[in-house]
Amino acid sequence: MRPFSRRLLAAAGLALLAPCFSWAAEPVSRIVRVGFVATSSASAPLPGVAAFWQRLAELGYIEGRNLIVEQRWADGNVERMPALMAELVAREVDVLVTYGTDGAIAARNATRSVPIVVATMGDPVGAGVASSLARPGGNLTGLSQQAAGSITGKWLELLQEIVPKLRSVAIISNPESHWIAKISKELEATARDRKVKLQFLRVRDKSGLNDAFKMAQQRSQAVLVLPDPLTSTNRQHIAALAAKHQLPSLYPLRHFVDAGGLIAYGPNITVQFQRAAEYVDLILKGANPGNLPIEQPTKFELIINLKTAKALGVTLPESVLLRADEVLQ
């Protein structure tokens, strides 16, 4: 069920740094200032955010002792990102941390000197923020959600398993998101192979979600929601709309399922945020971000919300349930 993912490239790059740097709880002796700009809101952060700060604390960076935290939230509005990034650059942070492709682009545009760590993003090379995954160059590094092989086939395969005789899938996405165009092309190719029609529904704000689900109910039997700041911030509203319109829904990240969505399959972003903290530690100890490989996902998880399945009247095949990493009751 899990696609092959490469970690050897990243591991090899980091192994070269092993003699110089350690992930033991031995932080730098000076007080450091870490800037964190989130595309989501403080009231609905991605679950990985807490894991990032926890891992940084495990590495010895304690706020109020040797760590100053500068945190800003865009509340799902990516247009605010450039101003927030500029504000933290002016605060002379030692490292600038963000997540999402939009966050990576905004950070890269804001500074070419302050080290940048992106906890999770789409296609960094395609977005123009890195020269390559192995050696990104410049001042940016981090982790990518982009698997070594396309994950879109697994999404449609799962939907075909849980929805008998599936003919059409509604794809709900924000056209302003930089990663969506690439994923949409992959989905179109995959859908042709699996003989499934796709209904692309573009949503630019929260109000557009209601109309999108109405149209999805009229023409499709299932929904695939692509991740970006808009959909992530409104994940509870999206789960409620899927339930209202009785549409089985699949999401690439588990926090949608925690909010009431039916099923998720994708990388474990909590692990990616923890790795981002380790990258911050390496940079604070002198590593050049441009020489730190951008890691691809190493752990994929299938999460199912059984309560939502019962509410939708969906009978999940045993083959799917047995493959699940976690079933929420």
Coordinates of C-alpha atoms in Angstrom, one line a residue:
M1 CA 0.0 0.0 0.0
R2 CA 2.9 2.3 0.7
P3 CA 4.8 3.7 -2.4
F4 CA 8.6 3.3 -2.5
S5 CA 10.3 6.4 -1.0
R6 CA 13.9 7.3 -1.1
R7 CA 15.7 8.3 2.1
L8 CA 19.1 7.1 1.0
L9 CA 19.9 10.3 -0.8
A10 CA 19.1 12.5 2.2
A11 CA 20.7 10.1 4.6
A12 CA 23.9 10.0 2.7
G13 CA 24.1 13.8 2.7
L14 CA 23.4 14.1 6.4
A15 CA 25.9 11.3 7.1
L16 CA 28.7 13.5 5.7
L17 CA 27.8 16.0 8.5
A18 CA 27.8 13.4 11.2
P19 CA 31.4 14.0 12.4
C20 CA 30.7 17.7 12.8
F21 CA 27.1 17.8 14.2
S22 CA 25.1 15.8 16.7
W23 CA 21.4 15.6 17.5
A24 CA 22.1 15.1 21.2
A25 CA 20.6 17.7 23.5
E26 CA 23.7 20.0 23.2
P27 CA 22.4 23.2 21.6
V28 CA 24.6 26.2 20.7
S29 CA 25.8 28.1 23.8
R30 CA 24.3 31.5 22.6
I31 CA 20.7 32.6 22.7
V32 CA 19.1 32.0 19.3
R33 CA 16.0 33.6 17.7
V34 CA 13.8 31.2 15.6
G35 CA 11.1 32.7 13.4
F36 CA 8.1 30.6 12.6
V37 CA 5.5 31.7 10.0
A38 CA 2.5 29.5 9.6
T39 CA 0.0 29.6 6.7
S40 CA -2.7 28.3 9.0
S41 CA -4.1 29.9 12.2
A42 CA -3.1 29.8 15.8
S43 CA -6.5 28.2 16.7
A44 CA -6.2 25.5 14.1
P45 CA -2.4 24.7 13.6
L46 CA -1.2 21.6 11.8
P47 CA -0.6 18.8 14.3
G48 CA 3.1 18.8 13.4
V49 CA 3.6 22.3 14.7
A50 CA 3.6 21.2 18.4
A51 CA 5.9 18.3 17.4
F52 CA 8.4 20.7 15.9
W53 CA 8.7 22.8 19.1
Q54 CA 8.8 19.6 21.3
R55 CA 11.6 18.2 19.2
L56 CA 13.5 21.4 19.4
A57 CA 13.2 21.4 23.2
E58 CA 14.5 17.8 23.2
L59 CA 17.5 19.1 21.3
G60 CA 18.1 21.5 24.2
Y61 CA 16.5 24.7 22.9
I62 CA 14.2 26.1 25.7
E63 CA 12.2 29.2 25.2
G64 CA 13.1 31.8 27.9
R65 CA 16.5 30.2 28.4
N66 CA 18.4 30.0 25.2
L67 CA 15.6 30.4 22.6
I68 CA 13.5 33.4 21.5
V69 CA 10.4 32.4 19.5
E70 CA 9.0 34.8 16.9
Q71 CA 5.7 33.2 15.6
R72 CA 3.3 34.6 13.1
W73 CA 0.1 33.2 11.6
A74 CA -1.5 34.0 8.2
D75 CA -4.9 32.5 9.1
G76 CA -5.2 30.7 5.8
N77 CA -4.5 33.8 3.7
V78 CA -1.3 33.2 1.7
E79 CA -1.4 36.9 0.6
R80 CA -0.3 37.8 4.1
M81 CA 2.8 35.6 3.9
P82 CA 5.2 38.1 2.3
A83 CA 4.6 40.8 4.9
L84 CA 4.9 38.3 7.8
M85 CA 8.2 37.0 6.4
A86 CA 9.6 40.5 5.9
E87 CA 8.6 41.3 9.5
L88 CA 10.6 38.4 10.9
V89 CA 13.6 39.0 8.7
A90 CA 13.6 42.5 10.1
R91 CA 13.6 41.0 13.6
E92 CA 17.0 39.4 12.6
V93 CA 16.0 35.8 13.3
D94 CA 18.7 33.2 13.1
V95 CA 16.6 30.7 11.2
L96 CA 13.2 31.2 9.4
V97 CA 10.9 28.2 9.6
T98 CA 7.7 27.8 7.6
Y99 CA 5.7 25.1 5.8
G100 CA 3.8 24.6 2.6
T101 CA 5.0 25.6 -0.9
D102 CA 3.4 29.0 -0.5
G103 CA 5.4 29.5 2.7
A104 CA 8.6 28.4 1.0
I105 CA 8.2 30.8 -1.9
A106 CA 7.3 33.7 0.4
A107 CA 10.3 33.0 2.6
R108 CA 12.7 32.6 -0.4
N109 CA 11.4 36.0 -1.8
A110 CA 11.9 37.6 1.6
T111 CA 15.5 36.8 2.1
R112 CA 18.5 35.2 0.4
S113 CA 20.7 35.3 3.5
V114 CA 18.7 34.1 6.5
P115 CA 18.7 30.3 6.6
I116 CA 15.2 28.8 5.8
V117 CA 13.8 25.5 6.9
V118 CA 10.5 24.4 5.3
A119 CA 8.9 21.7 7.4
T120 CA 6.8 20.3 4.6
M121 CA 6.2 21.4 1.0
G122 CA 5.2 20.1 -2.4
D123 CA 7.6 20.3 -5.3
P124 CA 10.5 22.6 -4.3
V125 CA 12.4 22.3 -7.6
G126 CA 9.2 22.9 -9.6
A127 CA 8.4 25.9 -7.4
G128 CA 11.8 27.4 -8.1
V129 CA 13.0 27.5 -4.4
A130 CA 15.6 24.8 -4.8
S131 CA 18.1 23.7 -7.5
S132 CA 17.7 20.0 -6.7
L133 CA 16.6 17.8 -3.8
A134 CA 20.1 16.5 -3.2
R135 CA 21.7 19.9 -3.1
P136 CA 19.1 22.7 -2.9
G137 CA 21.6 25.6 -3.0
G138 CA 21.0 29.0 -1.7
N139 CA 19.6 29.5 1.8
L140 CA 16.6 27.0 1.8
T141 CA 16.2 23.4 2.8
G142 CA 13.6 21.2 4.5
L143 CA 11.3 18.4 3.6
S144 CA 9.0 17.6 0.7
Q145 CA 5.6 15.8 0.5
Q146 CA 6.6 14.7 -3.0
A147 CA 7.1 11.0 -3.0
A148 CA 9.6 9.2 -5.1
G149 CA 6.7 7.8 -7.1
S150 CA 3.3 9.4 -7.8
I151 CA 0.8 8.9 -4.9
T152 CA -2.2 9.9 -6.9
G153 CA -2.8 6.3 -8.0
K154 CA -3.1 5.2 -4.4
W155 CA -5.7 7.9 -3.8
L156 CA -8.0 6.8 -6.6
E157 CA -7.4 3.2 -5.9
L158 CA -8.6 3.6 -2.3
L159 CA -11.7 5.5 -3.5
Q160 CA -12.5 2.8 -6.0
E161 CA -12.2 0.2 -3.2
I162 CA -14.6 2.0 -0.8
V163 CA -17.1 3.2 -3.5
P164 CA -18.3 0.3 -5.7
K165 CA -18.5 1.1 -9.4
L166 CA -16.9 4.5 -8.9
R167 CA -17.4 6.6 -12.1
S168 CA -16.6 10.2 -11.1
V169 CA -14.5 11.9 -8.4
A170 CA -14.7 15.6 -7.5
I171 CA -11.4 17.2 -6.9
I172 CA -11.6 20.2 -4.5
S173 CA -8.6 22.4 -4.6
N174 CA -7.4 26.0 -4.4
P175 CA -6.1 27.1 -7.9
E176 CA -3.9 29.7 -6.2
S177 CA -1.8 26.9 -4.6
H178 CA 1.5 26.3 -6.4
W179 CA 1.5 22.5 -6.0
I180 CA -2.0 22.0 -7.2
A181 CA -1.2 22.3 -11.0
K182 CA 1.4 19.5 -10.8
I183 CA -0.9 17.2 -8.7
S184 CA -3.8 17.9 -11.0
K185 CA -1.8 16.7 -14.1
E186 CA -0.8 13.6 -12.3
L187 CA -4.4 12.9 -11.3
E188 CA -5.7 13.3 -14.8
A189 CA -3.2 10.8 -16.1
T190 CA -4.0 8.4 -13.3
A191 CA -7.7 8.8 -13.8
R192 CA -7.4 7.9 -17.5
D193 CA -5.6 4.7 -16.6
R194 CA -8.2 3.8 -13.9
K195 CA -11.2 4.9 -16.2
V196 CA -12.5 7.4 -13.7
K197 CA -13.8 10.9 -14.6
L198 CA -12.6 13.9 -12.6
Q199 CA -14.6 17.0 -11.7
F200 CA -12.2 19.8 -10.8
L201 CA -13.8 22.2 -8.5
R202 CA -11.7 25.3 -7.8
V203 CA -12.2 27.0 -4.5
R204 CA -10.5 30.3 -3.5
D205 CA -12.2 31.1 -0.2
K206 CA -14.3 29.4 2.5
S207 CA -17.6 30.6 1.0
G208 CA -16.8 28.7 -2.2
L209 CA -16.6 25.4 -0.3
N210 CA -20.4 25.2 0.1
D211 CA -21.0 25.5 -3.7
A212 CA -18.2 23.1 -4.5
F213 CA -19.8 20.3 -2.4
K214 CA -23.2 21.0 -3.9
M215 CA -21.8 20.5 -7.3
A216 CA -19.9 17.5 -6.2
Q217 CA -23.1 15.8 -4.9
Q218 CA -24.8 16.4 -8.3
R219 CA -22.1 14.9 -10.5
S220 CA -19.7 12.8 -8.5
Q221 CA -19.8 9.8 -6.1
A222 CA -16.7 10.7 -4.0
V223 CA -14.5 13.7 -3.2
L224 CA -10.7 14.1 -3.0
V225 CA -9.6 17.3 -1.2
L226 CA -6.1 18.5 -2.0
P227 CA -4.1 20.1 0.8
D228 CA -3.3 23.8 1.0
P229 CA -3.6 26.6 3.6
L230 CA -7.3 27.2 2.6
T231 CA -8.5 23.6 2.9
S232 CA -6.3 22.8 5.9
T233 CA -7.6 25.8 7.9
N234 CA -11.2 24.9 7.0
R235 CA -10.8 21.1 7.5
Q236 CA -13.6 20.8 10.1
H237 CA -16.0 22.8 7.8
I238 CA -15.0 20.5 4.9
A239 CA -15.7 17.4 6.9
A240 CA -19.1 18.7 7.9
L241 CA -19.9 19.5 4.3
A242 CA -18.9 16.0 3.2
A243 CA -21.2 14.5 5.8
K244 CA -24.1 16.9 4.9
H245 CA -23.9 15.9 1.3
Q246 CA -23.2 12.2 2.0
L247 CA -20.0 12.1 0.0
P248 CA -17.2 9.7 0.9
S249 CA -14.1 11.8 1.0
L250 CA -10.3 11.2 0.9
Y251 CA -7.6 13.5 2.1
P252 CA -3.8 13.4 1.7
L253 CA -3.1 14.3 5.3
R254 CA -4.5 12.8 8.6
H255 CA -5.5 16.0 10.3
F256 CA -8.5 16.1 8.0
V257 CA -9.6 12.8 9.3
D258 CA -9.0 13.9 12.9
A259 CA -11.5 16.7 12.1
G260 CA -14.1 14.2 10.9
G261 CA -13.0 13.3 7.4
L262 CA -13.5 9.7 6.2
I263 CA -10.0 8.5 5.1
A264 CA -6.5 9.8 4.6
Y265 CA -3.5 8.5 2.9
G266 CA -0.2 10.4 2.7
P267 CA 3.0 11.3 4.5
N268 CA 3.3 11.6 8.2
I269 CA 3.7 15.3 8.6
T270 CA 4.4 15.0 12.3
V271 CA 7.6 13.1 11.5
Q272 CA 8.5 15.8 8.9
F273 CA 8.1 18.6 11.4
Q274 CA 10.3 16.7 13.9
R275 CA 12.9 16.3 11.2
A276 CA 12.6 20.1 10.4
A277 CA 13.6 20.8 14.1
E278 CA 16.7 18.6 13.6
Y279 CA 17.5 20.6 10.5
V280 CA 17.2 23.8 12.5
D281 CA 19.6 22.4 15.0
L282 CA 22.2 21.5 12.3
I283 CA 22.0 25.0 10.9
L284 CA 22.3 26.7 14.2
K285 CA 25.5 24.6 14.7
G286 CA 26.9 25.9 11.4
A287 CA 25.6 23.7 8.6
N288 CA 24.9 25.4 5.3
P289 CA 21.2 25.0 4.4
G290 CA 22.0 24.9 0.7
N291 CA 24.1 21.7 1.3
L292 CA 21.4 19.9 3.4
P293 CA 19.4 17.6 1.1
I294 CA 15.6 18.1 0.9
E295 CA 14.1 14.9 2.2
Q296 CA 11.2 13.1 0.6
P297 CA 8.6 11.3 2.7
T298 CA 9.8 8.2 4.5
K299 CA 6.6 7.2 6.3
F300 CA 3.1 7.0 4.8
E301 CA 0.0 6.3 6.8
L302 CA -3.5 5.2 6.1
I303 CA -6.0 6.6 8.6
I304 CA -9.7 5.7 8.7
N305 CA -12.5 7.4 10.7
L306 CA -14.9 4.5 11.3
K307 CA -17.5 6.8 13.0
T308 CA -17.6 8.9 9.8
A309 CA -18.0 5.8 7.7
K310 CA -21.0 4.7 9.7
A311 CA -22.6 8.1 9.5
L312 CA -22.1 8.1 5.7
G313 CA -23.4 4.5 5.4
V314 CA -20.1 3.4 3.8
T315 CA -19.1 -0.2 4.4
L316 CA -15.4 -0.3 4.3
P317 CA -13.9 -3.5 2.8
E318 CA -11.9 -5.6 5.1
S319 CA -8.9 -5.3 2.7
V320 CA -8.8 -1.6 3.4
L321 CA -9.3 -1.9 7.2
L322 CA -6.5 -4.4 7.5
R323 CA -4.1 -2.1 5.7
A324 CA -5.0 0.9 8.0
D325 CA -2.3 2.2 10.3
E326 CA -5.0 3.6 12.5
V327 CA -8.7 3.3 12.8
L328 CA -10.5 6.1 14.7
Q329 CA -13.6 4.8 16.4

